[in-house]
CSV table of C-alpha atoms in Angstrom, one decimal:
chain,number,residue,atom,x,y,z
T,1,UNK,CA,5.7,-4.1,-16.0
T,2,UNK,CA,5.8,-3.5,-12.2
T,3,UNK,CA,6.2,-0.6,-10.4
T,4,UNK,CA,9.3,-0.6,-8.1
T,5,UNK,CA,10.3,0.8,-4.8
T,6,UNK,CA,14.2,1.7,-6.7
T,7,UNK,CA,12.3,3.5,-9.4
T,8,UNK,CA,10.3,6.0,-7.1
T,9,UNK,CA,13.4,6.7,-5.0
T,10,UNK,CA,15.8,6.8,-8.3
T,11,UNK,CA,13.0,10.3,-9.0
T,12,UNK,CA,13.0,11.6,-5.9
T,13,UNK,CA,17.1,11.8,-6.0
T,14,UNK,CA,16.8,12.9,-9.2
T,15,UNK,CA,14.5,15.9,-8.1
T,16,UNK,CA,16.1,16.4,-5.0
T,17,UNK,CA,19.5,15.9,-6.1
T,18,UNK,CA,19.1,18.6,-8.9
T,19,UNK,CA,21.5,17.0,-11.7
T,20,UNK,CA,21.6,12.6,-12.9
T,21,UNK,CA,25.0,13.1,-12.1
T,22,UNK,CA,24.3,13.7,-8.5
T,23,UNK,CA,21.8,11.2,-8.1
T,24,UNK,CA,24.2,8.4,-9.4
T,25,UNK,CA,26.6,9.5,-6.2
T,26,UNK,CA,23.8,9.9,-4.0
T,27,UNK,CA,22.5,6.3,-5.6
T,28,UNK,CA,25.6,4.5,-5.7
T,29,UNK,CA,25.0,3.8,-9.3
T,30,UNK,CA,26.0,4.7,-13.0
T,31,UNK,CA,24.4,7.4,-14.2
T,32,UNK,CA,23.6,5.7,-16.8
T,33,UNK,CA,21.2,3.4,-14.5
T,34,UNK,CA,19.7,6.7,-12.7
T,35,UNK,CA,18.6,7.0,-16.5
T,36,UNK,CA,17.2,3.4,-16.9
T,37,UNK,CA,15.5,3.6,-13.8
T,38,UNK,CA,13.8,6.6,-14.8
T,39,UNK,CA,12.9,5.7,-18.3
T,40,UNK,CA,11.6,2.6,-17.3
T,41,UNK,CA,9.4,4.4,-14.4
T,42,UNK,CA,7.8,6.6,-17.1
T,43,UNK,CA,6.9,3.2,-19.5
T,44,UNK,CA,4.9,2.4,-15.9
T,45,UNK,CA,3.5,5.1,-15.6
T,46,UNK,CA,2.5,5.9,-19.4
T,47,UNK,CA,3.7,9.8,-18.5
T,48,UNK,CA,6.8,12.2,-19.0
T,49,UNK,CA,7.7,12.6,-15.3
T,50,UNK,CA,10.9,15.3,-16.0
T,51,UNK,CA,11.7,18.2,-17.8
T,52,UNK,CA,15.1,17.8,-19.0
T,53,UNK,CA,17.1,20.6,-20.4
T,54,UNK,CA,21.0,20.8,-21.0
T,55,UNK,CA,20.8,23.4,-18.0
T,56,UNK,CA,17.3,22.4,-15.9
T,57,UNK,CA,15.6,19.7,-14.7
T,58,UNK,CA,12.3,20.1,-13.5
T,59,UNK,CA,9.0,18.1,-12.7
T,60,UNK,CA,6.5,18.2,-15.0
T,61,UNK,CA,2.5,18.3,-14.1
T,62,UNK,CA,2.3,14.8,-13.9
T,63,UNK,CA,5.6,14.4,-12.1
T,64,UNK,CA,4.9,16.7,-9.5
T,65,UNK,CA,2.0,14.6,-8.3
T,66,UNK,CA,4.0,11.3,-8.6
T,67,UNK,CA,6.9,13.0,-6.6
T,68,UNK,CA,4.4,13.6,-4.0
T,69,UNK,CA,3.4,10.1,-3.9
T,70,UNK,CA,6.5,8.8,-4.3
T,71,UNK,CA,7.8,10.5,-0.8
T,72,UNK,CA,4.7,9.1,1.2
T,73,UNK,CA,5.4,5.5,-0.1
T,74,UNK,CA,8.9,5.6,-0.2
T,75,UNK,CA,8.5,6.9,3.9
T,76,UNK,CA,5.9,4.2,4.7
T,77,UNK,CA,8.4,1.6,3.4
T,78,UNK,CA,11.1,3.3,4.9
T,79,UNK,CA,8.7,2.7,8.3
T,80,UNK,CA,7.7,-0.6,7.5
T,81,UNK,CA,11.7,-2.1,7.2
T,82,UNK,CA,12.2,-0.4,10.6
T,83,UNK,CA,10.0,-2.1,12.2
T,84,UNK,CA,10.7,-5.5,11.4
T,85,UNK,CA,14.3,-4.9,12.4
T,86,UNK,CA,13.5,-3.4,15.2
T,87,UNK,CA,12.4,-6.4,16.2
T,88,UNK,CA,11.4,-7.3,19.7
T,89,UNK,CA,13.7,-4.4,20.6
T,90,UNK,CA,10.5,-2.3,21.3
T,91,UNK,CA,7.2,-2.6,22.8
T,92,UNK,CA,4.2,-1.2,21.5
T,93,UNK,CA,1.7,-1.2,24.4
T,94,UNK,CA,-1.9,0.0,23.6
T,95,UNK,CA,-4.5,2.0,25.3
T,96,UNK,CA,-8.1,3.2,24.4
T,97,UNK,CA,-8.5,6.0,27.0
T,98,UNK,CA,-6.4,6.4,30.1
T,99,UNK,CA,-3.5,4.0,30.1
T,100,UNK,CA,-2.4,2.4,33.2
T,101,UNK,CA,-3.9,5.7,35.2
T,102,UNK,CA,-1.9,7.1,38.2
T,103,UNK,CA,0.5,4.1,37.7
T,104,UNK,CA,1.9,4.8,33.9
T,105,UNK,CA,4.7,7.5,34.6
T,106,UNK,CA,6.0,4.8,37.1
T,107,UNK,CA,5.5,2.0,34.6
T,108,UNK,CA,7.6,4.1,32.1
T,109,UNK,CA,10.5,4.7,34.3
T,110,UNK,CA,10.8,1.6,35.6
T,111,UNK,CA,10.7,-0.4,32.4
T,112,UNK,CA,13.7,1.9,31.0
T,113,UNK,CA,15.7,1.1,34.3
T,114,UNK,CA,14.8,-2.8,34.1
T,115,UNK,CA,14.7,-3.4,30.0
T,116,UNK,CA,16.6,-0.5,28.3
T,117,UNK,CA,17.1,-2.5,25.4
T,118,UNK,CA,13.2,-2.7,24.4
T,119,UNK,CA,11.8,0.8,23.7
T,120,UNK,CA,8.3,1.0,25.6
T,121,UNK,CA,5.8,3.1,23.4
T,122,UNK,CA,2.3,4.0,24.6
T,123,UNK,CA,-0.1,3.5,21.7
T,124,UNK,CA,-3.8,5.1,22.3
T,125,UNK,CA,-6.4,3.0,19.9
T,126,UNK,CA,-10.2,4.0,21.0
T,127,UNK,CA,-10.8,0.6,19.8
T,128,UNK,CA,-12.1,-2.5,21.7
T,129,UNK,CA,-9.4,-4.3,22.0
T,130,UNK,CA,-6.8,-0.8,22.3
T,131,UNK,CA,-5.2,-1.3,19.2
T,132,UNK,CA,-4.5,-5.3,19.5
T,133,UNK,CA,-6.8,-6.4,16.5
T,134,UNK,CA,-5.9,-4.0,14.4
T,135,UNK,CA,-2.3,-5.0,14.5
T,136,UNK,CA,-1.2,-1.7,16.1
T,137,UNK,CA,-0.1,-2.9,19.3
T,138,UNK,CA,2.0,-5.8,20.6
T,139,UNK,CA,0.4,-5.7,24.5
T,140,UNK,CA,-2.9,-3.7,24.8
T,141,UNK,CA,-4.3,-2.5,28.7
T,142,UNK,CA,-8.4,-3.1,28.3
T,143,UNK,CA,-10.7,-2.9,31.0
T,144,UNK,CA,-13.8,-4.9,29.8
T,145,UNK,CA,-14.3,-8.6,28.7
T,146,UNK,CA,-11.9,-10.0,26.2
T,147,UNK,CA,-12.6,-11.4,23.1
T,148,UNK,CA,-11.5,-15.3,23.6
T,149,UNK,CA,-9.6,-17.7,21.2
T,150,UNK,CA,-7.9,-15.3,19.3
T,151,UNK,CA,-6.2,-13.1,22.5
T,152,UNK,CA,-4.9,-14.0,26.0
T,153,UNK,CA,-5.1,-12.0,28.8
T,154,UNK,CA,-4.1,-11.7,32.4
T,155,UNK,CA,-5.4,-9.5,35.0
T,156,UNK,CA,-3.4,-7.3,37.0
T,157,UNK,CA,-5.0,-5.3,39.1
T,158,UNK,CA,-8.7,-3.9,39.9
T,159,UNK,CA,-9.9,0.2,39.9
T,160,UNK,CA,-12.8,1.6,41.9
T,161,UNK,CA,-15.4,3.2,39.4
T,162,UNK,CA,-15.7,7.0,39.7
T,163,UNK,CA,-18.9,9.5,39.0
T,164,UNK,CA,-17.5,12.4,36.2
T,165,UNK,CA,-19.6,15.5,36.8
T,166,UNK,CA,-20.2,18.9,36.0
T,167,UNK,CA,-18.2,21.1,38.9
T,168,UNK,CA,-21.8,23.2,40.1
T,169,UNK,CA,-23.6,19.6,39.9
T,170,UNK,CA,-25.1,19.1,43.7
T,171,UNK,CA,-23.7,15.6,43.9
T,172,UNK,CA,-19.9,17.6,44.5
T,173,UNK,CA,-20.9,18.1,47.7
T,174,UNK,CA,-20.8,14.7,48.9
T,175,UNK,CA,-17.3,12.9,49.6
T,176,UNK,CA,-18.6,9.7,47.7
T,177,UNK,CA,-22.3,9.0,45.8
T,178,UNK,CA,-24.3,5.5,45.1
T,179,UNK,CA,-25.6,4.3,41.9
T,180,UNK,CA,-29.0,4.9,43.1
T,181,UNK,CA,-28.3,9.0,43.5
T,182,UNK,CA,-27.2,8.4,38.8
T,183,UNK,CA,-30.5,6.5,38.2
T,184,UNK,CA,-32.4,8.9,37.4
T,185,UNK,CA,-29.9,10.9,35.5
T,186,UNK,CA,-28.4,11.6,31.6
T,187,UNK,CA,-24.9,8.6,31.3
T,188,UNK,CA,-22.9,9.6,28.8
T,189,UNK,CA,-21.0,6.1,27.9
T,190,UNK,CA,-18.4,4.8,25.2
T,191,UNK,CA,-20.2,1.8,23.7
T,192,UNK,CA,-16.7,0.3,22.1
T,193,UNK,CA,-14.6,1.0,24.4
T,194,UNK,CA,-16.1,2.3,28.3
T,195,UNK,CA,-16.8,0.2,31.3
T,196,UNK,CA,-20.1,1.7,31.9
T,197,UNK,CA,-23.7,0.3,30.8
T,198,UNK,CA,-27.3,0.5,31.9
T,199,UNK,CA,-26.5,-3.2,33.7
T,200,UNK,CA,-24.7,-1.4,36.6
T,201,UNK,CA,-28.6,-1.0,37.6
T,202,UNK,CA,-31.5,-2.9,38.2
T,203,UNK,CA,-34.1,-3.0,35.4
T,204,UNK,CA,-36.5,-0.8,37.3
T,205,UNK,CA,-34.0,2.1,38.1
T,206,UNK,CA,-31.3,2.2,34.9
T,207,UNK,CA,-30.6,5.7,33.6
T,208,UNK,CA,-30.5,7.2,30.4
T,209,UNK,CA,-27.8,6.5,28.0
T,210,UNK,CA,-26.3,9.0,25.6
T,211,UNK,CA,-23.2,7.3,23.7
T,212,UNK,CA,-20.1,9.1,22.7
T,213,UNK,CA,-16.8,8.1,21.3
T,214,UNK,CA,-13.6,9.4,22.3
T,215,UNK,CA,-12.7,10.7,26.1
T,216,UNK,CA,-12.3,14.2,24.8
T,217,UNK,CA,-16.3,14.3,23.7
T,218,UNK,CA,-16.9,12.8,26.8
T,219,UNK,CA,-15.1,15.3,29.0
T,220,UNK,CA,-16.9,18.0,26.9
T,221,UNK,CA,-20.3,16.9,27.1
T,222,UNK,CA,-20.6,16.2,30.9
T,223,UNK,CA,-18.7,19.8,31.5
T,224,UNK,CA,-22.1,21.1,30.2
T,225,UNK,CA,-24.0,19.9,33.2
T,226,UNK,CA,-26.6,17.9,31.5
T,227,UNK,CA,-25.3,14.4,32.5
T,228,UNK,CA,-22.6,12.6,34.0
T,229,UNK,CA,-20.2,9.4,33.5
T,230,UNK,CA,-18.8,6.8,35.4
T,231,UNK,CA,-15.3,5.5,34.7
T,232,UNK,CA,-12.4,3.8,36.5
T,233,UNK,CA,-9.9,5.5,38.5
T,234,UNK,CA,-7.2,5.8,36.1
T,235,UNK,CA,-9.6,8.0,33.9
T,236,UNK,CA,-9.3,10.7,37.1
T,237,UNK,CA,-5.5,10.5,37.4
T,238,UNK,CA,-5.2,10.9,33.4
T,239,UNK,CA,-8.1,13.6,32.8
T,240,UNK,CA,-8.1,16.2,35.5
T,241,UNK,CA,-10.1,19.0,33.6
T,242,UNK,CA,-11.5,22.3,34.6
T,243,UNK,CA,-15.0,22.2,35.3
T,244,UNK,CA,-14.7,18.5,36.0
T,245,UNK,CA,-15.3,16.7,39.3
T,246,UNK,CA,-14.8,13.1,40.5
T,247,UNK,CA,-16.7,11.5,43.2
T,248,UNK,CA,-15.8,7.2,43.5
T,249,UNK,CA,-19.4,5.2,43.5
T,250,UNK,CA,-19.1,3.7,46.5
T,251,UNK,CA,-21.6,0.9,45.5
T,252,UNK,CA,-20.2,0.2,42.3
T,253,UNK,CA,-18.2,-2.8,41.5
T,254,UNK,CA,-14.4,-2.7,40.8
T,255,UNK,CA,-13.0,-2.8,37.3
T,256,UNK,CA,-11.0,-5.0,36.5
T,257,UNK,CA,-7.4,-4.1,34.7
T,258,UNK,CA,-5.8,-6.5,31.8
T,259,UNK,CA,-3.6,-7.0,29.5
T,260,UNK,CA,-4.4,-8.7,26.5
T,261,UNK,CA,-1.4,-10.3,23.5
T,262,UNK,CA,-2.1,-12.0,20.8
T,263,UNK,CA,-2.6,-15.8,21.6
T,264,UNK,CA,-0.2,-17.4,18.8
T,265,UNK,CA,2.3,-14.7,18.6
T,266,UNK,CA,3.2,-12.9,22.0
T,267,UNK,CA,5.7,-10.5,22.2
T,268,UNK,CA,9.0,-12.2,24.3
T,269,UNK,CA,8.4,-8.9,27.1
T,270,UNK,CA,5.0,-9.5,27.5
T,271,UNK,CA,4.8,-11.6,30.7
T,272,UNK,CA,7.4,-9.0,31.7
T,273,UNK,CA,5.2,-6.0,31.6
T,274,UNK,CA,2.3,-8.4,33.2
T,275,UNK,CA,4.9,-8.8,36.0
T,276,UNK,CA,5.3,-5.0,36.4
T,277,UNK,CA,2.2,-4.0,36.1
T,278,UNK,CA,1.1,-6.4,38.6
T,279,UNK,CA,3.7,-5.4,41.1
T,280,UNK,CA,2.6,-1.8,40.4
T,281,UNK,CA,-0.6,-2.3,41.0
T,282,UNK,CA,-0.3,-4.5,44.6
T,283,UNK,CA,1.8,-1.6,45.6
T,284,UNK,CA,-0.8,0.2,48.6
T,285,UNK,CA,-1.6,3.7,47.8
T,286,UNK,CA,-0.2,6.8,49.1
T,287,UNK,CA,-2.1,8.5,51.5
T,288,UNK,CA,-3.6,11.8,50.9
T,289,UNK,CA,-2.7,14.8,52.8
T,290,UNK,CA,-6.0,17.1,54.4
T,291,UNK,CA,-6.1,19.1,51.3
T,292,UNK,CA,-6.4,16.9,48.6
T,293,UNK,CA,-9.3,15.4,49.8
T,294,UNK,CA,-13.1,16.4,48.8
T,295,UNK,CA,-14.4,18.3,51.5
Protein backbone atom coordinates (compact mmCIF):
# COMPACT_ATOMS: atom_id res chain seq x y z
CA UNK A 1 0.00 0.00 0.00
CA UNK A 2 1.17 3.61 -0.64
CA UNK A 3 1.83 6.18 1.57
CA UNK A 4 -0.47 9.26 1.07
CA UNK A 5 -0.24 12.92 1.51
CA UNK A 6 -4.21 12.75 3.21
CA UNK A 7 -2.90 10.23 5.62
CA UNK A 8 0.12 12.31 7.05
CA UNK A 9 -2.09 15.45 7.35
CA UNK A 10 -5.26 13.21 8.74
CA UNK A 11 -2.10 12.67 12.03
CA UNK A 12 -1.03 15.83 12.23
CA UNK A 13 -4.90 17.10 12.83
CA UNK A 14 -5.34 14.44 14.87
CA UNK A 15 -2.22 15.51 17.07
CA UNK A 16 -2.83 18.96 16.71
CA UNK A 17 -6.38 18.99 16.93
CA UNK A 18 -6.34 17.02 20.39
CA UNK A 19 -9.64 14.84 19.98
CA UNK A 20 -10.95 12.55 16.18
CA UNK A 21 -13.79 14.59 16.72
CA UNK A 22 -12.01 17.75 16.06
CA UNK A 23 -9.96 16.58 13.32
CA UNK A 24 -13.17 15.46 11.33
CA UNK A 25 -14.32 19.44 11.60
CA UNK A 26 -10.94 20.63 11.00
CA UNK A 27 -10.83 17.74 7.96
CA UNK A 28 -14.15 18.17 6.59
CA UNK A 29 -14.70 14.56 6.99
CA UNK A 30 -16.63 11.75 9.15
CA UNK A 31 -14.94 10.91 11.98
CA UNK A 32 -15.27 7.81 11.09
CA UNK A 33 -12.69 8.46 8.04
CA UNK A 34 -10.24 10.52 10.38
CA UNK A 35 -10.19 6.80 11.83
CA UNK A 36 -9.63 4.96 8.40
CA UNK A 37 -7.14 7.29 7.49
CA UNK A 38 -5.23 6.66 10.38
CA UNK A 39 -5.59 3.01 10.64
CA UNK A 40 -4.68 2.57 7.23
CA UNK A 41 -1.44 5.01 7.85
CA UNK A 42 -0.24 2.59 10.59
CA UNK A 43 -0.81 -0.81 8.11
CA UNK A 44 1.97 1.51 6.00
CA UNK A 45 3.90 2.14 8.39
CA UNK A 46 3.90 -1.43 10.28
CA UNK A 47 3.77 0.89 13.71
CA UNK A 48 1.15 2.12 16.42
CA UNK A 49 1.50 5.86 15.74
CA UNK A 50 -1.27 7.03 18.78
CA UNK A 51 -1.95 6.47 22.15
CA UNK A 52 -5.61 6.42 22.46
CA UNK A 53 -7.38 6.51 25.77
CA UNK A 54 -11.16 7.32 26.43
CA UNK A 55 -9.62 10.70 27.90
CA UNK A 56 -5.93 11.20 25.98
CA UNK A 57 -4.49 10.96 22.90
CA UNK A 58 -0.94 11.02 22.66
CA UNK A 59 2.01 10.11 20.22
CA UNK A 60 3.71 7.28 20.75
CA UNK A 61 7.75 6.76 20.24
CA UNK A 62 7.35 5.93 16.86
CA UNK A 63 4.72 8.54 16.20
CA UNK A 64 6.50 11.34 17.49
CA UNK A 65 9.16 10.88 14.85
CA UNK A 66 6.59 10.35 11.95
CA UNK A 67 4.73 13.53 13.23
CA UNK A 68 8.03 15.25 12.72
CA UNK A 69 8.29 14.04 9.27
CA UNK A 70 5.00 14.30 8.48
CA UNK A 71 5.07 18.39 9.09
CA UNK A 72 8.34 18.81 6.85
CA UNK A 73 6.67 16.84 3.97
CA UNK A 74 3.33 17.96 4.33
CA UNK A 75 5.18 21.90 4.23
CA UNK A 76 7.26 21.01 1.17
CA UNK A 77 4.04 19.94 -0.62
CA UNK A 78 2.32 22.69 0.77
CA UNK A 79 5.40 24.72 -1.14
CA UNK A 80 5.51 22.77 -4.05
CA UNK A 81 1.38 23.46 -5.06
CA UNK A 82 2.18 27.20 -4.41
CA UNK A 83 4.38 27.44 -6.77
CA UNK A 84 2.93 25.95 -9.62
CA UNK A 85 -0.07 28.20 -9.02
CA UNK A 86 1.77 30.85 -8.63
CA UNK A 87 2.45 30.61 -11.90
CA UNK A 88 4.26 33.16 -13.90
CA UNK A 89 2.89 35.60 -11.28
CA UNK A 90 6.50 35.67 -9.83
CA UNK A 91 10.01 35.86 -10.84
CA UNK A 92 12.69 34.07 -9.41
CA UNK A 93 15.86 35.92 -10.58
CA UNK A 94 19.28 34.32 -9.53
CA UNK A 95 22.57 35.59 -8.44
CA UNK A 96 25.88 33.89 -7.36
CA UNK A 97 27.58 36.86 -5.52
CA UNK A 98 26.51 40.53 -5.98
CA UNK A 99 23.35 40.78 -8.00
CA UNK A 100 22.88 43.48 -10.36
CA UNK A 101 25.53 45.68 -8.00
CA UNK A 102 24.80 49.46 -7.46
CA UNK A 103 21.78 48.95 -9.96
CA UNK A 104 19.49 46.20 -7.88
CA UNK A 105 17.63 48.48 -5.37
CA UNK A 106 16.59 50.42 -8.59
CA UNK A 107 15.84 47.26 -10.52
CA UNK A 108 13.53 46.26 -7.50
CA UNK A 109 11.52 49.34 -7.41
CA UNK A 110 11.04 49.77 -10.70
CA UNK A 111 9.86 46.32 -11.52
CA UNK A 112 7.09 46.65 -8.65
CA UNK A 113 6.04 50.12 -10.33
CA UNK A 114 6.08 48.61 -13.98
CA UNK A 115 4.86 44.60 -13.24
CA UNK A 116 3.08 44.57 -9.87
CA UNK A 117 1.47 41.51 -10.67
CA UNK A 118 4.80 39.26 -10.98
CA UNK A 119 6.53 39.20 -7.54
CA UNK A 120 10.43 39.77 -8.27
CA UNK A 121 12.57 37.49 -5.85
CA UNK A 122 16.38 37.69 -5.71
CA UNK A 123 17.63 34.17 -5.39
CA UNK A 124 21.60 33.93 -4.42
CA UNK A 125 23.04 30.35 -5.88
CA UNK A 126 27.08 30.29 -5.64
CA UNK A 127 26.67 28.12 -8.49
CA UNK A 128 27.79 28.53 -12.22
CA UNK A 129 25.00 29.25 -13.76
CA UNK A 130 23.33 31.30 -10.29
CA UNK A 131 20.89 28.90 -9.60
CA UNK A 132 19.52 28.33 -13.44
CA UNK A 133 20.66 24.51 -13.73
CA UNK A 134 19.62 23.62 -10.71
CA UNK A 135 16.08 24.56 -11.36
CA UNK A 136 16.14 27.30 -8.60
CA UNK A 137 15.75 30.26 -10.67
CA UNK A 138 13.69 31.32 -13.62
CA UNK A 139 16.31 34.31 -14.99
CA UNK A 140 19.86 34.08 -13.46
CA UNK A 141 22.49 37.43 -13.66
CA UNK A 142 26.07 35.55 -14.48
CA UNK A 143 29.10 37.32 -15.43
CA UNK A 144 31.31 34.59 -17.19
CA UNK A 145 30.75 32.51 -20.40
CA UNK A 146 27.55 30.58 -20.67
CA UNK A 147 26.99 27.23 -21.07
CA UNK A 148 25.39 26.98 -24.84
CA UNK A 149 22.50 24.79 -26.14
CA UNK A 150 20.81 24.28 -23.12
CA UNK A 151 20.56 28.29 -21.95
CA UNK A 152 20.13 31.62 -23.79
CA UNK A 153 21.55 34.68 -22.76
CA UNK A 154 21.62 38.37 -23.56
CA UNK A 155 24.02 40.89 -22.47
CA UNK A 156 23.11 43.91 -20.82
CA UNK A 157 25.60 45.86 -19.80
CA UNK A 158 29.55 45.70 -19.01
CA UNK A 159 31.49 46.42 -15.23
CA UNK A 160 35.02 47.73 -14.86
CA UNK A 161 37.07 45.05 -12.80
CA UNK A 162 38.16 46.22 -9.32
CA UNK A 163 41.46 45.26 -7.08
CA UNK A 164 39.82 43.95 -3.29
CA UNK A 165 42.56 44.70 -0.72
CA UNK A 166 43.54 44.70 2.70
CA UNK A 167 42.95 48.58 3.98
CA UNK A 168 47.01 49.10 5.30
CA UNK A 169 47.96 47.25 1.77
CA UNK A 170 50.42 50.01 -0.05
CA UNK A 171 48.50 49.72 -3.22
CA UNK A 172 45.49 52.11 -1.20
CA UNK A 173 47.38 54.85 -1.89
CA UNK A 174 47.08 55.02 -5.44
CA UNK A 175 43.62 56.27 -7.05
CA UNK A 176 43.72 53.25 -9.60
CA UNK A 177 46.43 50.08 -9.98
CA UNK A 178 47.48 47.87 -13.27
CA UNK A 179 47.59 44.24 -13.45
CA UNK A 180 51.17 44.32 -13.60
CA UNK A 181 51.39 46.02 -9.80
CA UNK A 182 48.97 42.02 -8.72
CA UNK A 183 51.54 39.91 -10.63
CA UNK A 184 53.57 39.15 -8.26
CA UNK A 185 50.97 38.81 -5.53
CA UNK A 186 48.58 36.01 -3.52
CA UNK A 187 44.71 36.04 -5.94
CA UNK A 188 42.28 34.76 -4.07
CA UNK A 189 39.59 33.62 -6.87
CA UNK A 190 36.13 31.67 -6.97
CA UNK A 191 36.77 28.89 -9.54
CA UNK A 192 32.84 28.19 -10.05
CA UNK A 193 31.55 31.11 -9.96
CA UNK A 194 34.36 34.46 -10.16
CA UNK A 195 35.51 36.38 -13.08
CA UNK A 196 39.07 36.32 -12.24
CA UNK A 197 41.82 33.74 -13.49
CA UNK A 198 45.60 33.56 -14.01
CA UNK A 199 44.64 34.48 -17.96
CA UNK A 200 44.09 38.14 -17.08
CA UNK A 201 48.17 37.84 -17.33
CA UNK A 202 50.71 36.99 -19.58
CA UNK A 203 52.28 33.51 -19.00
CA UNK A 204 55.50 35.03 -17.81
CA UNK A 205 54.00 37.39 -15.10
CA UNK A 206 50.57 35.44 -13.70
CA UNK A 207 50.10 35.42 -9.93
CA UNK A 208 49.42 33.01 -7.48
CA UNK A 209 46.04 31.58 -7.12
CA UNK A 210 44.45 30.52 -3.87
CA UNK A 211 40.70 29.39 -4.58
CA UNK A 212 37.82 29.97 -2.32
CA UNK A 213 34.09 29.58 -2.49
CA UNK A 214 31.64 31.87 -1.24
CA UNK A 215 32.12 35.97 -1.22
CA UNK A 216 32.04 35.91 2.55
CA UNK A 217 35.50 33.59 2.67
CA UNK A 218 36.66 35.79 0.13
CA UNK A 219 36.11 39.02 2.02
CA UNK A 220 37.61 37.28 5.03
CA UNK A 221 40.68 36.06 3.70
CA UNK A 222 41.91 39.21 1.80
CA UNK A 223 41.00 41.41 5.09
CA UNK A 224 44.04 39.41 6.41
CA UNK A 225 46.45 41.17 4.16
CA UNK A 226 48.13 38.25 2.62
CA UNK A 227 46.46 38.64 -0.87
CA UNK A 228 43.99 40.33 -2.81
CA UNK A 229 41.11 39.84 -5.45
CA UNK A 230 39.81 41.26 -8.42
CA UNK A 231 36.04 41.48 -9.14
CA UNK A 232 33.49 43.58 -11.04
CA UNK A 233 32.05 46.64 -9.86
CA UNK A 234 28.86 45.49 -8.52
CA UNK A 235 30.97 43.33 -5.95
CA UNK A 236 32.05 47.07 -4.43
CA UNK A 237 28.62 48.50 -4.32
CA UNK A 238 27.21 45.05 -2.65
CA UNK A 239 30.26 44.37 -0.17
CA UNK A 240 31.55 47.44 1.38
CA UNK A 241 33.38 45.89 4.48
CA UNK A 242 35.63 47.20 7.17
CA UNK A 243 39.10 46.69 6.48
CA UNK A 244 38.31 46.40 2.76
CA UNK A 245 39.50 48.63 0.01
CA UNK A 246 38.67 48.89 -3.72
CA UNK A 247 40.94 50.33 -6.24
CA UNK A 248 39.36 49.73 -10.32
CA UNK A 249 42.37 47.89 -12.58
CA UNK A 250 42.66 50.33 -14.93
CA UNK A 251 44.17 47.86 -17.43
CA UNK A 252 41.83 45.25 -16.96
CA UNK A 253 39.22 44.37 -19.37
CA UNK A 254 35.37 44.97 -18.65
CA UNK A 255 33.13 42.27 -17.59
CA UNK A 256 30.55 41.56 -19.21
CA UNK A 257 26.87 41.42 -17.42
CA UNK A 258 24.03 38.66 -18.62
CA UNK A 259 21.20 37.15 -18.10
CA UNK A 260 20.81 33.69 -18.89
CA UNK A 261 16.85 31.55 -19.14
CA UNK A 262 16.36 28.46 -19.91
CA UNK A 263 16.39 27.94 -23.85
CA UNK A 264 13.02 25.74 -24.24
CA UNK A 265 11.11 27.16 -21.39
CA UNK A 266 11.55 31.06 -20.70
CA UNK A 267 9.73 32.74 -18.26
CA UNK A 268 6.96 35.17 -20.21
CA UNK A 269 8.86 38.43 -18.10
CA UNK A 270 12.08 37.55 -19.07
CA UNK A 271 12.78 39.79 -22.11
CA UNK A 272 11.11 42.23 -19.78
CA UNK A 273 13.76 42.19 -17.12
CA UNK A 274 16.53 42.06 -20.08
CA UNK A 275 14.74 45.34 -21.20
CA UNK A 276 15.19 46.93 -17.64
CA UNK A 277 18.25 45.86 -16.93
CA UNK A 278 19.57 47.06 -20.09
CA UNK A 279 18.03 50.46 -19.68
CA UNK A 280 19.53 50.47 -16.15
CA UNK A 281 22.58 49.84 -17.17
CA UNK A 282 22.91 52.57 -20.35
CA UNK A 283 21.78 54.93 -17.71
CA UNK A 284 25.47 57.31 -17.23
CA UNK A 285 26.61 57.24 -13.75
CA UNK A 286 26.28 59.79 -11.08
CA UNK A 287 29.00 61.82 -10.47
CA UNK A 288 30.86 61.69 -7.30
CA UNK A 289 31.14 64.51 -4.96
CA UNK A 290 35.13 65.53 -3.61
CA UNK A 291 34.67 63.17 -0.77
CA UNK A 292 33.76 60.06 -1.94
CA UNK A 293 36.65 59.77 -4.04
CA UNK A 294 40.06 57.89 -3.09
CA UNK A 295 42.42 60.47 -2.33
Amino acid sequence: MDLELRQLRCLVTIVDAGTFTDAALELGVSQAAVSRNLASLERVLGVQLLHRTSRSLEPTTAGVQVLARARHLLAEADDLVREATTGHTRLRLGHAWSAMGKHTAEFQRRWAARYPDVELLLVRANTATAGLAEGLVDLAVVRHQVPSGKFAHATVGHEDRYCAMAVDDPLVRRRTVALADLASRLLVVDPRTGTTSADLWPPEARPRIEPTHDVDDWLATITTGRCVGVTPHSTVTQYRRDGIVYRRVRDAPPVPVQLAWRAHDPHPATHAAVALLGELYRTPPKRESASARPR
